[in-house]
Short mmCIF file of C-alpha atoms and ligand atoms in Angstrom, two decimals:
data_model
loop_
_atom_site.label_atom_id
_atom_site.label_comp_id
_atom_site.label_asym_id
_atom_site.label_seq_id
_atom_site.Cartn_x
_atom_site.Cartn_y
_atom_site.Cartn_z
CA UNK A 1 -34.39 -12.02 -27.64
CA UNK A 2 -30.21 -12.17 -26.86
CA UNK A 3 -29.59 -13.08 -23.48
CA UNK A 4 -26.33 -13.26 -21.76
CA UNK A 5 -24.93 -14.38 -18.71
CA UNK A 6 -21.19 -13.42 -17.39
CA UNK A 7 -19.52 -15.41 -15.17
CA UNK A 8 -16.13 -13.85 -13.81
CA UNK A 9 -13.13 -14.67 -11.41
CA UNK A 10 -10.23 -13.27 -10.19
CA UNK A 11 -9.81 -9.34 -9.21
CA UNK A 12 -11.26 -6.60 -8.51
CA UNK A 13 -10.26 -5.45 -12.17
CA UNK A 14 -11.95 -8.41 -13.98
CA UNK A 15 -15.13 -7.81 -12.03
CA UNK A 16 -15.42 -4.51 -13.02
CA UNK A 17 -14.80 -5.08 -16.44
CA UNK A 18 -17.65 -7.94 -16.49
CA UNK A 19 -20.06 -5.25 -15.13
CA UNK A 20 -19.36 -2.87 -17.50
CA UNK A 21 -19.95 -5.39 -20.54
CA UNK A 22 -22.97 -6.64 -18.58
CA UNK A 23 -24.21 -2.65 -18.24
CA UNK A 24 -23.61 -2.44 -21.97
CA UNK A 25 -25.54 -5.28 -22.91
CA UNK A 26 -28.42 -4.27 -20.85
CA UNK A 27 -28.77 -0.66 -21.74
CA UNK A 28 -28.52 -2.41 -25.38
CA UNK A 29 -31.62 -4.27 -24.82
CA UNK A 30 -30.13 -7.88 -24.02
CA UNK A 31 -31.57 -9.43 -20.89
CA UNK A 32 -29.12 -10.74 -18.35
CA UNK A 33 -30.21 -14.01 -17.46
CA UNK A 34 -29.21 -17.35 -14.87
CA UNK A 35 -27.44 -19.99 -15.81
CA UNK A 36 -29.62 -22.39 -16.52
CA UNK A 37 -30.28 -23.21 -20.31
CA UNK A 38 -32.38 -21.16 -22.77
CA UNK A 39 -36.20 -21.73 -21.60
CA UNK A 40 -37.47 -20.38 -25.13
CA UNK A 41 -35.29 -22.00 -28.33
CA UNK A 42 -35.40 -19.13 -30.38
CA UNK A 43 -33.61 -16.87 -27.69
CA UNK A 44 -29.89 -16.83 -28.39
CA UNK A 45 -27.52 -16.93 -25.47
CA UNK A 46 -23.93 -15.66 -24.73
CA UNK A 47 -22.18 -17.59 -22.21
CA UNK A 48 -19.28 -15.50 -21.38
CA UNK A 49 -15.99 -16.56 -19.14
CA UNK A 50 -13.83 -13.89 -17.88
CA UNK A 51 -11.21 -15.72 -16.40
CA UNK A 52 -8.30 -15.15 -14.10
CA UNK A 53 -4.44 -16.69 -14.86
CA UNK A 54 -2.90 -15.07 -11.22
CA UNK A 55 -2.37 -19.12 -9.68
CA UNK A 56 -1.79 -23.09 -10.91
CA UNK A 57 -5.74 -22.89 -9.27
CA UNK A 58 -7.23 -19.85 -10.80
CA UNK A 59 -6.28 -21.51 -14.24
CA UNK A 60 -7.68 -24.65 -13.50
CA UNK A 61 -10.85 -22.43 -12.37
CA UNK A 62 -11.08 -20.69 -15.37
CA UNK A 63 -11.39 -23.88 -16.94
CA UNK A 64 -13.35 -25.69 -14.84
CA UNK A 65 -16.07 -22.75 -15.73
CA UNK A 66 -15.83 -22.86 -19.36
CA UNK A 67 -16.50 -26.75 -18.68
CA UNK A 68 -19.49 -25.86 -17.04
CA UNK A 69 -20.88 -23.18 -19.12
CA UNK A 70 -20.75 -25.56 -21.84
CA UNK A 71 -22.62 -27.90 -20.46
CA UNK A 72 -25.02 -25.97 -18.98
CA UNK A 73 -25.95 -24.38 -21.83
CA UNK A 74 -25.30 -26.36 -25.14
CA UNK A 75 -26.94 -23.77 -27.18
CA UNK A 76 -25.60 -20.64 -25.96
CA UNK A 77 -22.35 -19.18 -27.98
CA UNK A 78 -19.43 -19.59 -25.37
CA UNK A 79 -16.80 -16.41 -25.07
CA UNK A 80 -13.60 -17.10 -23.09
CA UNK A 81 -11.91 -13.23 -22.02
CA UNK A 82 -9.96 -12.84 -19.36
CA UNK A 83 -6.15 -13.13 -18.24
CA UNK A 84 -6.18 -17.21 -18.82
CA UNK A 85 -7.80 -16.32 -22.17
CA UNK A 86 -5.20 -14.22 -22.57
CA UNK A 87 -1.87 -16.04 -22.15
CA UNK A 88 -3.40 -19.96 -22.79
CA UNK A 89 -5.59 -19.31 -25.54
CA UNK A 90 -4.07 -22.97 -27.38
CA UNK A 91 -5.43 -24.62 -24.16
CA UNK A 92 -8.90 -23.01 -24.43
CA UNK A 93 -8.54 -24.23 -27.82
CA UNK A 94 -8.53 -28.02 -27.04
CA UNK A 95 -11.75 -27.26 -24.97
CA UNK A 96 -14.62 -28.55 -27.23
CA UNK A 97 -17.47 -26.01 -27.56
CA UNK A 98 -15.84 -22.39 -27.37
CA UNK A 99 -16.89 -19.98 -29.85
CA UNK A 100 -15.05 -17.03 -29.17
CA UNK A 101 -11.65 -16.71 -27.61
CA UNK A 102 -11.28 -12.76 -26.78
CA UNK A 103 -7.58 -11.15 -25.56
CA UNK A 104 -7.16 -8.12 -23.12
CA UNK A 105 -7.00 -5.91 -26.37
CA UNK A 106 -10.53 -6.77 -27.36
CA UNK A 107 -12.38 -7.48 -24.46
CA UNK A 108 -14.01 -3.72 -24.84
CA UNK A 109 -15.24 -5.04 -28.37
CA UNK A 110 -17.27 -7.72 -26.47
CA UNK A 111 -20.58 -6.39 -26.47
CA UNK A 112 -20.74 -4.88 -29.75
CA UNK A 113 -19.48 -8.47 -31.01
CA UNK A 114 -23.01 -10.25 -29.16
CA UNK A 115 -25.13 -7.32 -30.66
CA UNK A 116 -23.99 -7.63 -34.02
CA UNK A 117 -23.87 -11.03 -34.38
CA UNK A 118 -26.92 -12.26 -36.45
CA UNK A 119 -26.24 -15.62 -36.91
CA UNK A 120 -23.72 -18.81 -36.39
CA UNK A 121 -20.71 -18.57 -38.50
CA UNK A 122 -18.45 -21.26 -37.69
CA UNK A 123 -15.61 -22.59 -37.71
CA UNK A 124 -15.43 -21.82 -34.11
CA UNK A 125 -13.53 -20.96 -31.96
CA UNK A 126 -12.37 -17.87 -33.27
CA UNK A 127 -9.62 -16.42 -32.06
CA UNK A 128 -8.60 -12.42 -31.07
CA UNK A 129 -5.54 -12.72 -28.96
CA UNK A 130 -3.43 -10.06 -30.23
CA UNK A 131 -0.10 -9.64 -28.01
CA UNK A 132 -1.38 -7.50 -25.17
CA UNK A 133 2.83 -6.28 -24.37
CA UNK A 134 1.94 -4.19 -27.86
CA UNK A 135 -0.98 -2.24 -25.76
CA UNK A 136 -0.77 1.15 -25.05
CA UNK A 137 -4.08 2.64 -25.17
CA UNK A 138 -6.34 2.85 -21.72
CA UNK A 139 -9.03 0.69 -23.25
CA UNK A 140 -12.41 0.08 -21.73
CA UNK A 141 -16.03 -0.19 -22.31
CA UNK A 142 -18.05 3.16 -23.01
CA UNK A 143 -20.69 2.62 -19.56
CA UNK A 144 -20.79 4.16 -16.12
CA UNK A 145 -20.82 0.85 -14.41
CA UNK A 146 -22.46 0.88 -10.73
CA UNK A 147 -22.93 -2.88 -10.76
CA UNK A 148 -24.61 -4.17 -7.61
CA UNK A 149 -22.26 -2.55 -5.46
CA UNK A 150 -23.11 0.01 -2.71
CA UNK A 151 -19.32 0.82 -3.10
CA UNK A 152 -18.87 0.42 -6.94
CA UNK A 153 -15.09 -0.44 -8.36
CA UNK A 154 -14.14 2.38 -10.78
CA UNK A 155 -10.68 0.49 -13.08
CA UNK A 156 -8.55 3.74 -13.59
CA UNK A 157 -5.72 1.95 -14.80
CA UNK A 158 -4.77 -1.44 -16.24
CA UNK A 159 -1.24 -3.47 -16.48
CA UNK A 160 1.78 -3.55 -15.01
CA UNK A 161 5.81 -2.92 -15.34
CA UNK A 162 7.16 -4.86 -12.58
CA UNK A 163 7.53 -8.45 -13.74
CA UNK A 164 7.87 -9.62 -9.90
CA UNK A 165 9.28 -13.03 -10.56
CA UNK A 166 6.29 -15.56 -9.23
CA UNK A 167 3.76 -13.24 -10.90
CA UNK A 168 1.87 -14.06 -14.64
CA UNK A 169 -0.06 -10.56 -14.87
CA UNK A 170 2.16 -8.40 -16.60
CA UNK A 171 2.33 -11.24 -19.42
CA UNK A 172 -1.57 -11.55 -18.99
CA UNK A 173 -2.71 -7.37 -18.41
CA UNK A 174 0.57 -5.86 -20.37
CA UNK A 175 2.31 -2.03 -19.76
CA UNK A 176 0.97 -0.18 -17.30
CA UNK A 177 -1.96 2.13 -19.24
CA UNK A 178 -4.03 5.03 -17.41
CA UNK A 179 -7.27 6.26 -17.76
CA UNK A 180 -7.33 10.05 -18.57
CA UNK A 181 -7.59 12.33 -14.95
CA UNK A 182 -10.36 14.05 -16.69
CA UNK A 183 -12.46 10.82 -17.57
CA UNK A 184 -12.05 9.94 -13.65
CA UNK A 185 -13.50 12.96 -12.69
CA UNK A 186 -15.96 12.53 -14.99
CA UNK A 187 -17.27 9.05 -13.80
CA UNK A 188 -16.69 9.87 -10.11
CA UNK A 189 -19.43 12.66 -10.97
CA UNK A 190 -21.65 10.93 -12.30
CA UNK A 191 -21.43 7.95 -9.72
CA UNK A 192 -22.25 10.84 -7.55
CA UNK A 193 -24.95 12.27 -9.37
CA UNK A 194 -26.08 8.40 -9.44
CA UNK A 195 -26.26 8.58 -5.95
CA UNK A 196 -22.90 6.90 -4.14
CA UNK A 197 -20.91 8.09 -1.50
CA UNK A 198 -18.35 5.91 -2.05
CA UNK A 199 -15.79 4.81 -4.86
CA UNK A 200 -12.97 2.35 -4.92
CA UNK A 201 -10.47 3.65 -7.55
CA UNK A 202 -9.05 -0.19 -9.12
CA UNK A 203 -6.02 -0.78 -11.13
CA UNK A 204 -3.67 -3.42 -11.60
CA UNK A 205 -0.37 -1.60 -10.23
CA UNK A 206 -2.92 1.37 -9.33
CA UNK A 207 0.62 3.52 -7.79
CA UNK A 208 1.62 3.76 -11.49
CA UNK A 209 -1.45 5.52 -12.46
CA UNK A 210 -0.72 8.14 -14.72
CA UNK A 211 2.99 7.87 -15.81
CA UNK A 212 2.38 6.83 -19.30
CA UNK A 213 0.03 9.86 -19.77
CA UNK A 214 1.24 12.85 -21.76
CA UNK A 215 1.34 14.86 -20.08
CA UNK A 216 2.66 12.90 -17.05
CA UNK A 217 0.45 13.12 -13.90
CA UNK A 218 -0.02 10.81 -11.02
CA UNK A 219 -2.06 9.11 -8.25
CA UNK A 220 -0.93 11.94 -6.13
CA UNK A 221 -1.86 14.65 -8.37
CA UNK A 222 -4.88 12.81 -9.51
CA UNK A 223 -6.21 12.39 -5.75
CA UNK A 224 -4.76 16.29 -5.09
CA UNK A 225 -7.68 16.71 -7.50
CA UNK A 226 -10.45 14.84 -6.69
CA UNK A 227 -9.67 16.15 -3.01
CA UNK A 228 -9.91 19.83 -4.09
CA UNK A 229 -12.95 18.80 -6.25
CA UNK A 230 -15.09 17.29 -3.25
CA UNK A 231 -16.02 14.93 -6.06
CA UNK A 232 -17.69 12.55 -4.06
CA UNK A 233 -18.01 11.38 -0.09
CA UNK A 234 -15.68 8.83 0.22
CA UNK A 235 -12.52 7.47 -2.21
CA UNK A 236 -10.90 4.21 -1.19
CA UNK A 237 -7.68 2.73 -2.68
CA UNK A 238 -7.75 -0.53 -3.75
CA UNK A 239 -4.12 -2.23 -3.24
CA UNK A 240 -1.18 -0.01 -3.67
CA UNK A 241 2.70 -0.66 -3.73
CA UNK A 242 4.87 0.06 -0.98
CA UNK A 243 7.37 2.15 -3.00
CA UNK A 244 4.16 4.43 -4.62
CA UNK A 245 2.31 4.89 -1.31
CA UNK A 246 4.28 8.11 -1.28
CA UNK A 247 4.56 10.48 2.18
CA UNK A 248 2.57 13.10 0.15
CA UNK A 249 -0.10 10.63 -0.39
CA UNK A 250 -0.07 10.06 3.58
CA UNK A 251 -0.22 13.23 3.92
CA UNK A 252 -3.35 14.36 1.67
CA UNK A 253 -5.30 11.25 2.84
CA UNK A 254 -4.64 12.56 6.76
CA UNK A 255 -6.14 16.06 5.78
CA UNK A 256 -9.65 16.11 6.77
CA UNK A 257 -11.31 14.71 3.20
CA UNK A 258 -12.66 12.21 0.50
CA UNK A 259 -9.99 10.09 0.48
CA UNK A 260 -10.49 6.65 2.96
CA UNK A 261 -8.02 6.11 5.77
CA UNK A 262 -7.91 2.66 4.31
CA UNK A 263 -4.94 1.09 2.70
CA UNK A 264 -4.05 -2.33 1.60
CA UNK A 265 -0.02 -2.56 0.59
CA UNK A 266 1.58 -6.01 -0.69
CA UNK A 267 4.34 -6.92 1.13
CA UNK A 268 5.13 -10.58 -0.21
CA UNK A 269 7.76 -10.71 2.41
CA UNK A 270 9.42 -9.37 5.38
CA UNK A 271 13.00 -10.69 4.60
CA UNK A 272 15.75 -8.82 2.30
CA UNK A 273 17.17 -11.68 0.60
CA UNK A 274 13.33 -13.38 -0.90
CA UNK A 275 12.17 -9.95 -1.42
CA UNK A 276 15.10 -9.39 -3.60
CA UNK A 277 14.28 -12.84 -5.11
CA UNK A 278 10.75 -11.62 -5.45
CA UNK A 279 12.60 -8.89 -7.60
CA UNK A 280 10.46 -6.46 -5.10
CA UNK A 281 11.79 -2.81 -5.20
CA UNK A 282 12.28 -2.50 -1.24
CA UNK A 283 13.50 -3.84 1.67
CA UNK A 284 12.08 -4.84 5.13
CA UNK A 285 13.18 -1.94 6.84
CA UNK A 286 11.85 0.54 4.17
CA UNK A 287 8.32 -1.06 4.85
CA UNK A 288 8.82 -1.09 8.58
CA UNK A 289 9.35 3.34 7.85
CA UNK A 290 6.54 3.25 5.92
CA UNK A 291 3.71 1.63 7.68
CA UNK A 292 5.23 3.84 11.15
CA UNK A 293 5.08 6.89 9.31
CA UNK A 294 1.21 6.22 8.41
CA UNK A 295 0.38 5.19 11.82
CA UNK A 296 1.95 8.50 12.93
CA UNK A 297 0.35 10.61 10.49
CA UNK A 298 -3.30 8.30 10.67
CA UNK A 299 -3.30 6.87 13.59
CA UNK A 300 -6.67 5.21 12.98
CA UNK A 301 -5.86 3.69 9.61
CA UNK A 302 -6.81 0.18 8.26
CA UNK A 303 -3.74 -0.99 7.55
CA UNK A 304 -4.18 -4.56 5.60
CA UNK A 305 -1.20 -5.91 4.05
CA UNK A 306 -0.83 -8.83 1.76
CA UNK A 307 2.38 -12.15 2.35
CA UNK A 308 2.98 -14.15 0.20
CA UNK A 309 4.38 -17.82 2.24
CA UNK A 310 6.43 -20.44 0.81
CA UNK A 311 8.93 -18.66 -2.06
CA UNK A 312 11.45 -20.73 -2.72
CA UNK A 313 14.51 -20.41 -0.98
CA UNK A 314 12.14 -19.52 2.32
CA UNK A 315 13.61 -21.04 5.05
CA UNK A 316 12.44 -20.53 8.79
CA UNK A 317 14.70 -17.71 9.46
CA UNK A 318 13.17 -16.08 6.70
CA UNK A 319 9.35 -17.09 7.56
CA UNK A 320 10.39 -15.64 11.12
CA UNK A 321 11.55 -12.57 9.64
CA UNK A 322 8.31 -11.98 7.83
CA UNK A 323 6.37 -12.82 10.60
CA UNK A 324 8.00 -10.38 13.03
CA UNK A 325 7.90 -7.81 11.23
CA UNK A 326 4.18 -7.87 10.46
CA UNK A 327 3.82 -9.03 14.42
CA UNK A 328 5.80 -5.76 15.50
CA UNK A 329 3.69 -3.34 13.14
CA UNK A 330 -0.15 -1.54 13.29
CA UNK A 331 -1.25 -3.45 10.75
CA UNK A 332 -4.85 -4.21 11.03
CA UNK A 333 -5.84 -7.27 8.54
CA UNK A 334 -3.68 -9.61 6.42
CA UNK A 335 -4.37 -11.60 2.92
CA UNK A 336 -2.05 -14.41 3.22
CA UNK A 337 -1.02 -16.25 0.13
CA UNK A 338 0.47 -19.58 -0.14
CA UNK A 339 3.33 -19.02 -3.23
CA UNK A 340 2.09 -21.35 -6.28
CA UNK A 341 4.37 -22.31 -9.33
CA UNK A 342 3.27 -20.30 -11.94
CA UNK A 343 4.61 -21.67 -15.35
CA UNK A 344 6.40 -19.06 -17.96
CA UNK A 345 7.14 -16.96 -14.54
CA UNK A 346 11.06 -17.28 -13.47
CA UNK A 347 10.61 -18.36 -9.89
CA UNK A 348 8.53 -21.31 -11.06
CA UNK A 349 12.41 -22.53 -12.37
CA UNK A 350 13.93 -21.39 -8.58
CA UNK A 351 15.49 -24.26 -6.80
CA UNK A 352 14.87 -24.74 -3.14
CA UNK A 353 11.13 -25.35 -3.51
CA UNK A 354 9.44 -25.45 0.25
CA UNK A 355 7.18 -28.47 0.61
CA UNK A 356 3.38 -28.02 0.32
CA UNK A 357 3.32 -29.24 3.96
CA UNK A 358 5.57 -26.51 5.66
CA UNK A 359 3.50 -23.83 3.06
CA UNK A 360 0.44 -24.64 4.24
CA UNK A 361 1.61 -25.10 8.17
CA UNK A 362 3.48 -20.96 7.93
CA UNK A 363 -0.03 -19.60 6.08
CA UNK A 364 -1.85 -20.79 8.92
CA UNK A 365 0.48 -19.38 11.74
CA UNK A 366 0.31 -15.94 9.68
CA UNK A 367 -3.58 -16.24 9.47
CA UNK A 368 -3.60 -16.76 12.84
CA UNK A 369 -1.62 -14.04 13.86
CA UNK A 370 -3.42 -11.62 11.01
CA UNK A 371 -6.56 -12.12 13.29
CA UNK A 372 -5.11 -11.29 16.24
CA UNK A 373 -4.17 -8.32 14.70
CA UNK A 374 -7.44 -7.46 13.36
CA UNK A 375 -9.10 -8.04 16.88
CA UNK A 376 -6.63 -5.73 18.38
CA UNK A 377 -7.40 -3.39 15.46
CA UNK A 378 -11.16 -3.73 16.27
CA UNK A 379 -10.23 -2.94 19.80
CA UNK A 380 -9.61 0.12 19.69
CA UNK A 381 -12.39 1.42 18.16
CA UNK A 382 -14.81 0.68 21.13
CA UNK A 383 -16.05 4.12 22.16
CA UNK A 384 -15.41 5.66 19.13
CA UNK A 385 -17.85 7.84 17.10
CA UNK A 386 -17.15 7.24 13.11
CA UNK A 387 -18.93 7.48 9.87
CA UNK A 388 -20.12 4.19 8.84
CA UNK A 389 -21.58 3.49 5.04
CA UNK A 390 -24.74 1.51 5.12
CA UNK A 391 -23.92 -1.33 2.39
CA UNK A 392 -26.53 -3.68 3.04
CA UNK A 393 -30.35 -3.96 4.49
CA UNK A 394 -30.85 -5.66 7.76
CA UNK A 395 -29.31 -9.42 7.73
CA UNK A 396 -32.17 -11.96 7.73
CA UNK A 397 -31.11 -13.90 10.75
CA UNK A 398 -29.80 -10.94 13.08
CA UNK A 399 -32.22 -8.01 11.61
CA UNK A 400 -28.72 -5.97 11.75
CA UNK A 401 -27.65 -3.13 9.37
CA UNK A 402 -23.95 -4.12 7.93
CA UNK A 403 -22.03 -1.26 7.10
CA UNK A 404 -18.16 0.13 6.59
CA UNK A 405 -16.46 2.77 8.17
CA UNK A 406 -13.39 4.86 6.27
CA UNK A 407 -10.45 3.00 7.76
CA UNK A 408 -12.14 -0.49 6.73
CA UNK A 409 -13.82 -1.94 9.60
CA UNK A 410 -17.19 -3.55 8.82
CA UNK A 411 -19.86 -2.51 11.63
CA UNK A 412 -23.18 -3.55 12.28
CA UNK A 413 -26.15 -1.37 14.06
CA UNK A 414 -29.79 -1.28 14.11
CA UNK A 415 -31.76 0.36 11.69
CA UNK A 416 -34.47 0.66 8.99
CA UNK A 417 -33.33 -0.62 5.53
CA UNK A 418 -33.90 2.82 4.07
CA UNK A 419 -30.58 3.61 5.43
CA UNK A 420 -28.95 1.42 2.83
CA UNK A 421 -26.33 3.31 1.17
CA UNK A 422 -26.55 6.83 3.72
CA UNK A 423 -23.66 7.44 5.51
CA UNK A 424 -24.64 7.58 9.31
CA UNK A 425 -22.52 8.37 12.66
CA UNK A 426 -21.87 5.64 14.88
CA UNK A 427 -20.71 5.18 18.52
CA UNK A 428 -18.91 1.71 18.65
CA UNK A 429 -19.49 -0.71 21.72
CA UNK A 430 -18.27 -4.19 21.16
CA UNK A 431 -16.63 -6.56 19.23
CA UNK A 432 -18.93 -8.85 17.26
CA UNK A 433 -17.95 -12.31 16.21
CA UNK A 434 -13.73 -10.91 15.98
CA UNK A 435 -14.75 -10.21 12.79
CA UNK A 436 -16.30 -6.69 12.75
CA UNK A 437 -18.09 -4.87 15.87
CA UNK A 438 -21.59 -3.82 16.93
CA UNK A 439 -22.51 -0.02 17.37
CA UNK A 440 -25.11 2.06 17.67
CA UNK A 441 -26.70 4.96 15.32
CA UNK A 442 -26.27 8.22 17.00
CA UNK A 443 -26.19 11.98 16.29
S1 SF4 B 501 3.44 -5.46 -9.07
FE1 SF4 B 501 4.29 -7.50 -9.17
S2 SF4 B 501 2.74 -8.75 -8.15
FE2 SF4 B 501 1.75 -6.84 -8.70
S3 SF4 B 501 0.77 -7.21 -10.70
FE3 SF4 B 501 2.81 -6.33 -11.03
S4 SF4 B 501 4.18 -8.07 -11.33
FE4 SF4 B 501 2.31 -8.81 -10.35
#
C-alpha cells in the first residue's frame, strides 16, 4: 500500500496545488495518511514538502519541515516542491535525506512520479529544477480539487511580471501563465455540480489573468463570462493589484450577481517616493481614487488591503503617510507585513535599512489601527439582512454556526449543522468578540 502525506506552506496557490496532488493520489488508490511513521513496514511512504520562498522566515520554514519530515519518517521517500525548492534547490541539497527535489515546471508530474515508482533507485536526491523564467505553459494537475474547503481555491493563473524589488516570486513562480477561460468554466461547473456555492478564483498576479493567452482575454472578460453564465452562487477574488482592479471590474461586481463584493488590493505603501522604490506601478493618490470610487459604486464592500512596514529608506514621514492614507479610507481589514531582506531581490542591497525595533513598533500601530477599522466595518452591518455561507457546523464550545457573507465578514448564528455549506439570509445584531458579529437566521 503507497501512502502519502503533504505538508504545505505559504499561499493560497501552494495550497491548492497540494490538494490537487493529494486528490490525484487518492482517486489513484494511495491512502493519505498522518505524520507519524509507517505502522506496517511494507507500506511505502511519500513525505512531500511544498514549500514557500516569499520571506528570510518562510525559507527557514520550509526547511525546518523537511527537517522534520525526515525525522519523522525515516522510511518514507522525502519530495521537496515548492517556491524554496524552486530557487534554493543547492541548499535542499546539503539537507541529508531528500529524495526528490521537484521545480515549479514539474510539480504537476508529482503524482505520476509516487505511482510509478516501484522501487528505491538511488543516488538521491534527484534533482528536476529546470529554470521556471523558460515556462510558458499554464501547467497543473489533471483533478477537480474541492479539498476540505466549503469555499474551495480554484489557481486560474500562475507567475508574475512585476519584479517588485523586495519580492522573490517572480524568480520562484516565473511569467505570468493563464489557465484557458474555457477550462475555468469548466471546473467552476463542476464545483457546482459538486455542490458549492462558492469559489475563490487564485493566482499569483491574478489581474494579469489572461494576457499571455492567444487569443488575449482578461479577468474582466473572463468574469463578464462567468457573470452571464450564472456559473455558480458566489465568485470571490483572491488578492488583486491596484492598477488591474479596473472601473469595469467595479462596475460588473456592483451589478446584482456571482461575483463577491469582497476585495483584497496590496498596497505596500501609502507614500510616492517607497512605492516608487517598491518599483510599484502607482501612486498614493491613484489608490486613494480607487478605493473611493469602489466605496461609491459598493458601498458595502470588504475592502482589505495589504502594507508592507519597514522598506528601506521608510522614515516617519513616510510611515505617517501610509498610515493616513489607509486611516482616511473605507477600508475594512488590513494584512500588515513587516518588510524582510530577501536575498537575490534588489532592495535586500537598499541602504537606509530601518531597525527591527522601529519595524516591529509601526506594524503594531497599523494592526492596531486595521482593527479599528474592521470594527467600524463590522458596525455598520448591525441591522442588516445579508446572505451568509454556512462554512462550518456549530463550534464545540459556543454551539454557533460560523459562516461568511459576500463582502467578507465572518458571522455566526444558530442553527442545525445540516446548514453547513447552504447559503441562508441573515439579520445582523451585534458585534461578537470585534472580530466578526452575531446574527440571526431569518426569511
Ligand atoms: S506583483 Fe510584486 S509583490 Fe506581487 S508577486 Fe509580483 S513581484 Fe511579488
Amino acid at each position: 500500500m503507497k501512502k502519502f502525506i503533504i505538508k504545505t506552506l505559504g499561499c493560497k496557490v501552494n495550497q491548492y496545488e497540494s490538494e490537487a496532488i493529494a486528490q490525484y493520489l487518492k482517486e489513484s488508490g494511495l491512502m493519505e495518511s498522518n505524520s507519524g511513521p509507517a505502522i506496517n513496514g511494507e507500506d511505502t511512504k511519500f513525505y512531500i514538502v511544498n514549500t514557500c520562498a516569499v520571506t528570510q522566515k518562510a525559507s527557514m520554514q520550509s526547511r525546518q519541515a523537511v527537517r522534520q519530515a525526515i525525522r519523522s519518517n525515516p522510511n518514507a521517500r522525502i519530495i521537496v516542491t515548492g517556491c524554496y525548492a524552486q530557487t534554493e534547490p543547492d541548499e535542499i541539497k546539503k539537507i541529508k535525506g531528500v529524495h526528490y527535489i521537484i521545480g515549479h515546471s514539474d510539480k504537476h508530474k508529482i503524482p505520476e512520479m509516487i505511482i510509478s515508482e516501484k522501487e528505491k533507485d538511488p543516488p538521491y536526491p534527484k534533482t528536476i529544477c529546470r529554470d521556471i523564467c523558460n515556462e510558458h505553459n499554464f501547467k497543473q494537475v489533471p483533478v477537480i480539487t474541492y479539498g476540505n474547503r466549503t469555499r474551495p481555491f480554484l489557481k486560474i493563473q500562475d507567475g508574475c511580471n512585476s519584479f517588485c524589488t523586495y519580492c522573490i516570486v517572480p524568480y520562484a513562480r516565473g511569467r505570468s501563465r493563464s489557465m484557458p477561460s474555457e477550462s475555468v468554466l469548466v471546473n467552476i461547473k463542476k464545483l457546482k455540480e459538486a455542490g458549492y456555492h462558492e469559489v475563490v478564483l487564485s493566482g499569483i498576479h491574478l489581474g494579469c489573468y489572461g494576457l499571455d493567452l492567444s487569443p488575449e482575454t482578461s479577468l474582466f472578460l473572463l468574469l463578464s463570462r462567468i457573470h452571464e453564465s450564472q456559473a455558480i452562487n458566489r465568485i470571490r477574488l483572491s488578492s488583486i493589484e491596484p492598477l488591474e482592479l479596473t472601473e469595469d471590474i467595479i462596475k460588473l461586481v456592483a451589478k446584482p450577481g456571482s461575483v463577491c463584493h469582497h476585495f483584497h488590493i496590496p498596497l505596500q505603501s501609502g507614500d510616492d517616493l517607497i512605492l516608487k522604490r517598491m518599483h510599484r506601478p502607482y501612486t498614493s493618490s491613484f489608490f486613494r481614487k480607487l478605493v473611493r470610487t469602489i466605496h461609491e459604486l459598493i458601498p458595502d464592500a470588504g475592502i482589505g488591503v495589504d502594507t508592507l512596514i519597514g522598506f528601506p529608506g521608510e522614515t516617519d514621514e513616510a510611515f505617517g503617510n501610509t498610515y493616513s492614507l489607509i486611516a482616511e479610507l473605507p477600508v475594512s481589514y488590513l494584512h500588515v507585513f513587516p518588510f524582510s531582506h530577501r536575498q537575490k531581490t534588489p532592495a535586500s542591497q537598499y541602504p537606509d535599512k530601518v531597525p527591527s525595533s522601529i519595524i516591529k513598533a509601526r506594524c503594531q500601530e497599523m494592526r492596531e489601527l486595521g482593527n479599528l477599522k474592521k470594527i467600524e466595518f463590522y458596525r455598520k452591518m448591525i441591522d442588516r439582512k445579508v446572505e451568509v455561507l454556512i462554512e462550518e457546523k456549530s463550534n464545540y464550545s459556543t454551539g454557533f454556526l460560523k459562516g461568511i457573507t459576500s463582502n467578507y465578514v465572518p458571522v455566526f448564528v444558530s442553527g442545525k449543522d445540516n446548514l453547513k455549506n447552504t447559503i441562508v439570509n441573515v439579520r445582523i445584531e451585534k458585534l461578537n468578540n470585534n472580530n466578526s458579529v452575531f446574527g440571526t437566521i431569518c426569511r
